[in-house]
Amino acid sequence: MTNTDRNMMGKITFYEEKNFQGRSYECMSDCSDMSSYLSRCQSCRVESGCFMVYERNNYMGQQFFMRRGEYNDMQRMMCMGMMFDNMKSCRMIPYHRGQFRMKIYERENYGGQSYEMMDDCDNIQDRHRMSDCQSCNVMDGHWLMYEQAHYKGRMMYMRPGEYRSFKDMGMSGMRFMSMRRIMESM
């Protein structure tokens, strides 16, 4: 494995106890069910790359973005109502080089007003006069979508693909008001 390959891989270690104590589970790729490795997660260390962690198995439930760093007390970091000791799955976000492109739509099934994005947008209502975003097509890059303006509130990870209905994805009642590219320097 070359140094370039190592730099493009991610590595996250989950610990059952605070301050990186207790049983641990090291992960370098996607893991759809961590419950066989750990009964809970009280701290973690992201050594390289970026990850999305999920409160339920199979990448379901609330999501949280984690980048390189140490998180020694996950309960203190309760963000957006997510109890971090209930993390059950994680997904490594591949490093993307090149352009970023995503087309957002005001309504489900690519209906209503649309706008093609290539940069971060901290408020779709102010910038594009869109009151909501209910579907999208991610052509290039990996993105985070937030339910509130200025990258706040619950978030959802979007990789390249077509997303006809956020409601059908279990995001019923969520409105996405800001979007950010996932870049190594975030």
mmCIF file with all atom_site columns, N, CA and C in Angstrom, residues 123-157:
data_model
loop_
_atom_site.group_PDB
_atom_site.id
_atom_site.type_symbol
_atom_site.label_atom_id
_atom_site.label_alt_id
_atom_site.label_comp_id
_atom_site.label_asym_id
_atom_site.label_entity_id
_atom_site.label_seq_id
_atom_site.pdbx_PDB_ins_code
_atom_site.Cartn_x
_atom_site.Cartn_y
_atom_site.Cartn_z
_atom_site.occupancy
_atom_site.B_iso_or_equiv
_atom_site.pdbx_formal_charge
_atom_site.auth_seq_id
_atom_site.auth_comp_id
_atom_site.auth_asym_id
_atom_site.auth_atom_id
_atom_site.pdbx_PDB_model_num
ATOM 1   N N  . ASN A 1 123 ? -27.667 29.101 3.129  1.00 0.00 ? 123 ASN A N  1
ATOM 2   C CA . ASN A 1 123 ? -29.098 29.372 3.269  1.00 0.00 ? 123 ASN A CA 1
ATOM 3   C C  . ASN A 1 123 ? -29.748 29.366 1.882  1.00 0.00 ? 123 ASN A C  1
ATOM 4   N N  . ILE A 1 124 ? -30.469 28.284 1.529  1.00 0.00 ? 124 ILE A N  1
ATOM 5   C CA . ILE A 1 124 ? -31.058 28.202 0.191  1.00 0.00 ? 124 ILE A CA 1
ATOM 6   C C  . ILE A 1 124 ? -32.180 29.216 -0.001 1.00 0.00 ? 124 ILE A C  1
ATOM 7   N N  . GLN A 1 125 ? -32.820 29.621 1.075  1.00 0.00 ? 125 GLN A N  1
ATOM 8   C CA . GLN A 1 125 ? -33.898 30.595 0.952  1.00 0.00 ? 125 GLN A CA 1
ATOM 9   C C  . GLN A 1 125 ? -33.343 31.963 0.563  1.00 0.00 ? 125 GLN A C  1
ATOM 10  N N  . ASP A 1 126 ? -32.280 32.379 1.223  1.00 0.00 ? 126 ASP A N  1
ATOM 11  C CA . ASP A 1 126 ? -31.676 33.674 0.905  1.00 0.00 ? 126 ASP A CA 1
ATOM 12  C C  . ASP A 1 126 ? -30.973 33.664 -0.449 1.00 0.00 ? 126 ASP A C  1
ATOM 13  N N  . ARG A 1 127 ? -30.236 32.618 -0.738 1.00 0.00 ? 127 ARG A N  1
ATOM 14  C CA . ARG A 1 127 ? -29.423 32.596 -1.952 1.00 0.00 ? 127 ARG A CA 1
ATOM 15  C C  . ARG A 1 127 ? -30.222 32.251 -3.202 1.00 0.00 ? 127 ARG A C  1
ATOM 16  N N  . HIS A 1 128 ? -31.144 31.283 -3.102 1.00 0.00 ? 128 HIS A N  1
ATOM 17  C CA . HIS A 1 128 ? -31.815 30.787 -4.306 1.00 0.00 ? 128 HIS A CA 1
ATOM 18  C C  . HIS A 1 128 ? -33.329 30.989 -4.290 1.00 0.00 ? 128 HIS A C  1
ATOM 19  N N  . ARG A 1 129 ? -33.831 31.637 -3.254 1.00 0.00 ? 129 ARG A N  1
ATOM 20  C CA . ARG A 1 129 ? -35.273 31.893 -3.127 1.00 0.00 ? 129 ARG A CA 1
ATOM 21  C C  . ARG A 1 129 ? -36.071 30.597 -3.114 1.00 0.00 ? 129 ARG A C  1
ATOM 22  N N  . MET A 1 130 ? -35.481 29.549 -2.529 1.00 0.00 ? 130 MET A N  1
ATOM 23  C CA . MET A 1 130 ? -36.163 28.268 -2.379 1.00 0.00 ? 130 MET A CA 1
ATOM 24  C C  . MET A 1 130 ? -36.608 28.138 -0.923 1.00 0.00 ? 130 MET A C  1
ATOM 25  N N  . SER A 1 131 ? -37.839 27.736 -0.713 1.00 0.00 ? 131 SER A N  1
ATOM 26  C CA . SER A 1 131 ? -38.344 27.612 0.655  1.00 0.00 ? 131 SER A CA 1
ATOM 27  C C  . SER A 1 131 ? -38.061 26.247 1.264  1.00 0.00 ? 131 SER A C  1
ATOM 28  N N  . ASP A 1 132 ? -37.667 25.291 0.437  1.00 0.00 ? 132 ASP A N  1
ATOM 29  C CA . ASP A 1 132 ? -37.469 23.933 0.924  1.00 0.00 ? 132 ASP A CA 1
ATOM 30  C C  . ASP A 1 132 ? -36.663 23.147 -0.105 1.00 0.00 ? 132 ASP A C  1
ATOM 31  N N  . CYS A 1 133 ? -36.122 22.022 0.315  1.00 0.00 ? 133 CYS A N  1
ATOM 32  C CA . CYS A 1 133 ? -35.441 21.091 -0.584 1.00 0.00 ? 133 CYS A CA 1
ATOM 33  C C  . CYS A 1 133 ? -35.927 19.696 -0.209 1.00 0.00 ? 133 CYS A C  1
ATOM 34  N N  . GLN A 1 134 ? -36.641 19.022 -1.131 1.00 0.00 ? 134 GLN A N  1
ATOM 35  C CA . GLN A 1 134 ? -37.227 17.712 -0.849 1.00 0.00 ? 134 GLN A CA 1
ATOM 36  C C  . GLN A 1 134 ? -36.658 16.576 -1.690 1.00 0.00 ? 134 GLN A C  1
ATOM 37  N N  . SER A 1 135 ? -35.822 16.904 -2.691 1.00 0.00 ? 135 SER A N  1
ATOM 38  C CA . SER A 1 135 ? -35.167 15.868 -3.493 1.00 0.00 ? 135 SER A CA 1
ATOM 39  C C  . SER A 1 135 ? -33.910 16.465 -4.116 1.00 0.00 ? 135 SER A C  1
ATOM 40  N N  . CYS A 1 136 ? -33.005 15.584 -4.543 1.00 0.00 ? 136 CYS A N  1
ATOM 41  C CA . CYS A 1 136 ? -31.777 16.073 -5.168 1.00 0.00 ? 136 CYS A CA 1
ATOM 42  C C  . CYS A 1 136 ? -31.125 14.979 -6.000 1.00 0.00 ? 136 CYS A C  1
ATOM 43  N N  . ASN A 1 137 ? -30.203 15.407 -6.839 1.00 0.00 ? 137 ASN A N  1
ATOM 44  C CA . ASN A 1 137 ? -29.383 14.499 -7.624 1.00 0.00 ? 137 ASN A CA 1
ATOM 45  C C  . ASN A 1 137 ? -27.935 14.924 -7.395 1.00 0.00 ? 137 ASN A C  1
ATOM 46  N N  . VAL A 1 138 ? -27.170 14.072 -6.725 1.00 0.00 ? 138 VAL A N  1
ATOM 47  C CA . VAL A 1 138 ? -25.756 14.359 -6.479 1.00 0.00 ? 138 VAL A CA 1
ATOM 48  C C  . VAL A 1 138 ? -24.966 13.755 -7.631 1.00 0.00 ? 138 VAL A C  1
ATOM 49  N N  . MET A 1 139 ? -24.389 14.617 -8.449 1.00 0.00 ? 139 MET A N  1
ATOM 50  C CA . MET A 1 139 ? -23.618 14.152 -9.593 1.00 0.00 ? 139 MET A CA 1
ATOM 51  C C  . MET A 1 139 ? -22.148 13.913 -9.239 1.00 0.00 ? 139 MET A C  1
ATOM 52  N N  . ASP A 1 140 ? -21.558 14.813 -8.454 1.00 0.00 ? 140 ASP A N  1
ATOM 53  C CA . ASP A 1 140 ? -20.140 14.711 -8.126 1.00 0.00 ? 140 ASP A CA 1
ATOM 54  C C  . ASP A 1 140 ? -19.893 15.119 -6.686 1.00 0.00 ? 140 ASP A C  1
ATOM 55  N N  . GLY A 1 141 ? -19.048 14.371 -5.996 1.00 0.00 ? 141 GLY A N  1
ATOM 56  C CA . GLY A 1 141 ? -18.647 14.718 -4.642 1.00 0.00 ? 141 GLY A CA 1
ATOM 57  C C  . GLY A 1 141 ? -19.587 14.175 -3.587 1.00 0.00 ? 141 GLY A C  1
ATOM 58  N N  . HIS A 1 142 ? -19.239 14.456 -2.352 1.00 0.00 ? 142 HIS A N  1
ATOM 59  C CA . HIS A 1 142 ? -20.011 14.028 -1.188 1.00 0.00 ? 142 HIS A CA 1
ATOM 60  C C  . HIS A 1 142 ? -20.409 15.285 -0.433 1.00 0.00 ? 142 HIS A C  1
ATOM 61  N N  . TRP A 1 143 ? -21.656 15.315 0.050  1.00 0.00 ? 143 TRP A N  1
ATOM 62  C CA . TRP A 1 143 ? -22.240 16.516 0.640  1.00 0.00 ? 143 TRP A CA 1
ATOM 63  C C  . TRP A 1 143 ? -22.889 16.213 1.977  1.00 0.00 ? 143 TRP A C  1
ATOM 64  N N  . LEU A 1 144 ? -22.991 17.244 2.828  1.00 0.00 ? 144 LEU A N  1
ATOM 65  C CA . LEU A 1 144 ? -23.802 17.201 4.030  1.00 0.00 ? 144 LEU A CA 1
ATOM 66  C C  . LEU A 1 144 ? -24.936 18.198 3.845  1.00 0.00 ? 144 LEU A C  1
ATOM 67  N N  . MET A 1 145 ? -26.152 17.754 4.142  1.00 0.00 ? 145 MET A N  1
ATOM 68  C CA . MET A 1 145 ? -27.314 18.636 4.089  1.00 0.00 ? 145 MET A CA 1
ATOM 69  C C  . MET A 1 145 ? -27.811 18.827 5.519  1.00 0.00 ? 145 MET A C  1
ATOM 70  N N  . TYR A 1 146 ? -28.167 20.072 5.849  1.00 0.00 ? 146 TYR A N  1
ATOM 71  C CA . TYR A 1 146 ? -28.589 20.425 7.210  1.00 0.00 ? 146 TYR A CA 1
ATOM 72  C C  . TYR A 1 146 ? -30.018 20.937 7.196  1.00 0.00 ? 146 TYR A C  1
ATOM 73  N N  . GLU A 1 147 ? -30.754 20.649 8.270  1.00 0.00 ? 147 GLU A N  1
ATOM 74  C CA . GLU A 1 147 ? -32.156 21.049 8.324  1.00 0.00 ? 147 GLU A CA 1
ATOM 75  C C  . GLU A 1 147 ? -32.340 22.538 8.590  1.00 0.00 ? 147 GLU A C  1
ATOM 76  N N  . GLN A 1 148 ? -31.316 23.216 9.061  1.00 0.00 ? 148 GLN A N  1
ATOM 77  C CA . GLN A 1 148 ? -31.414 24.654 9.319  1.00 0.00 ? 148 GLN A CA 1
ATOM 78  C C  . GLN A 1 148 ? -30.354 25.399 8.525  1.00 0.00 ? 148 GLN A C  1
ATOM 79  N N  . ALA A 1 149 ? -30.582 26.671 8.342  1.00 0.00 ? 149 ALA A N  1
ATOM 80  C CA . ALA A 1 149 ? -29.593 27.521 7.675  1.00 0.00 ? 149 ALA A CA 1
ATOM 81  C C  . ALA A 1 149 ? -28.311 27.570 8.506  1.00 0.00 ? 149 ALA A C  1
ATOM 82  N N  . HIS A 1 150 ? -27.220 27.929 7.853  1.00 0.00 ? 150 HIS A N  1
ATOM 83  C CA . HIS A 1 150 ? -25.916 28.105 8.483  1.00 0.00 ? 150 HIS A CA 1
ATOM 84  C C  . HIS A 1 150 ? -25.371 26.811 9.085  1.00 0.00 ? 150 HIS A C  1
ATOM 85  N N  . TYR A 1 151 ? -25.701 25.682 8.425  1.00 0.00 ? 151 TYR A N  1
ATOM 86  C CA . TYR A 1 151 ? -25.143 24.370 8.759  1.00 0.00 ? 151 TYR A CA 1
ATOM 87  C C  . TYR A 1 151 ? -25.437 23.949 10.195 1.00 0.00 ? 151 TYR A C  1
ATOM 88  N N  . LYS A 1 152 ? -26.680 24.112 10.589 1.00 0.00 ? 152 LYS A N  1
ATOM 89  C CA . LYS A 1 152 ? -27.111 23.752 11.940 1.00 0.00 ? 152 LYS A CA 1
ATOM 90  C C  . LYS A 1 152 ? -28.249 22.731 11.871 1.00 0.00 ? 152 LYS A C  1
ATOM 91  N N  . GLY A 1 153 ? -28.484 22.070 12.994 1.00 0.00 ? 153 GLY A N  1
ATOM 92  C CA . GLY A 1 153 ? -29.560 21.099 13.089 1.00 0.00 ? 153 GLY A CA 1
ATOM 93  C C  . GLY A 1 153 ? -29.139 19.722 12.626 1.00 0.00 ? 153 GLY A C  1
ATOM 94  N N  . ARG A 1 154 ? -30.118 18.855 12.495 1.00 0.00 ? 154 ARG A N  1
ATOM 95  C CA . ARG A 1 154 ? -29.828 17.494 12.051 1.00 0.00 ? 154 ARG A CA 1
ATOM 96  C C  . ARG A 1 154 ? -29.246 17.532 10.640 1.00 0.00 ? 154 ARG A C  1
ATOM 97  N N  . MET A 1 155 ? -28.467 16.518 10.338 1.00 0.00 ? 155 MET A N  1
ATOM 98  C CA . MET A 1 155 ? -27.799 16.473 9.041  1.00 0.00 ? 155 MET A CA 1
ATOM 99  C C  . MET A 1 155 ? -28.020 15.138 8.356  1.00 0.00 ? 155 MET A C  1
ATOM 100 N N  . MET A 1 156 ? -27.747 15.141 7.049  1.00 0.00 ? 156 MET A N  1
ATOM 101 C CA . MET A 1 156 ? -27.831 13.912 6.266  1.00 0.00 ? 156 MET A CA 1
ATOM 102 C C  . MET A 1 156 ? -26.672 13.892 5.272  1.00 0.00 ? 156 MET A C  1
ATOM 103 N N  . TYR A 1 157 ? -26.007 12.742 5.202  1.00 0.00 ? 157 TYR A N  1
ATOM 104 C CA . TYR A 1 157 ? -24.896 12.523 4.277  1.00 0.00 ? 157 TYR A CA 1
ATOM 105 C C  . TYR A 1 157 ? -25.447 12.132 2.913  1.00 0.00 ? 157 TYR A C  1
#
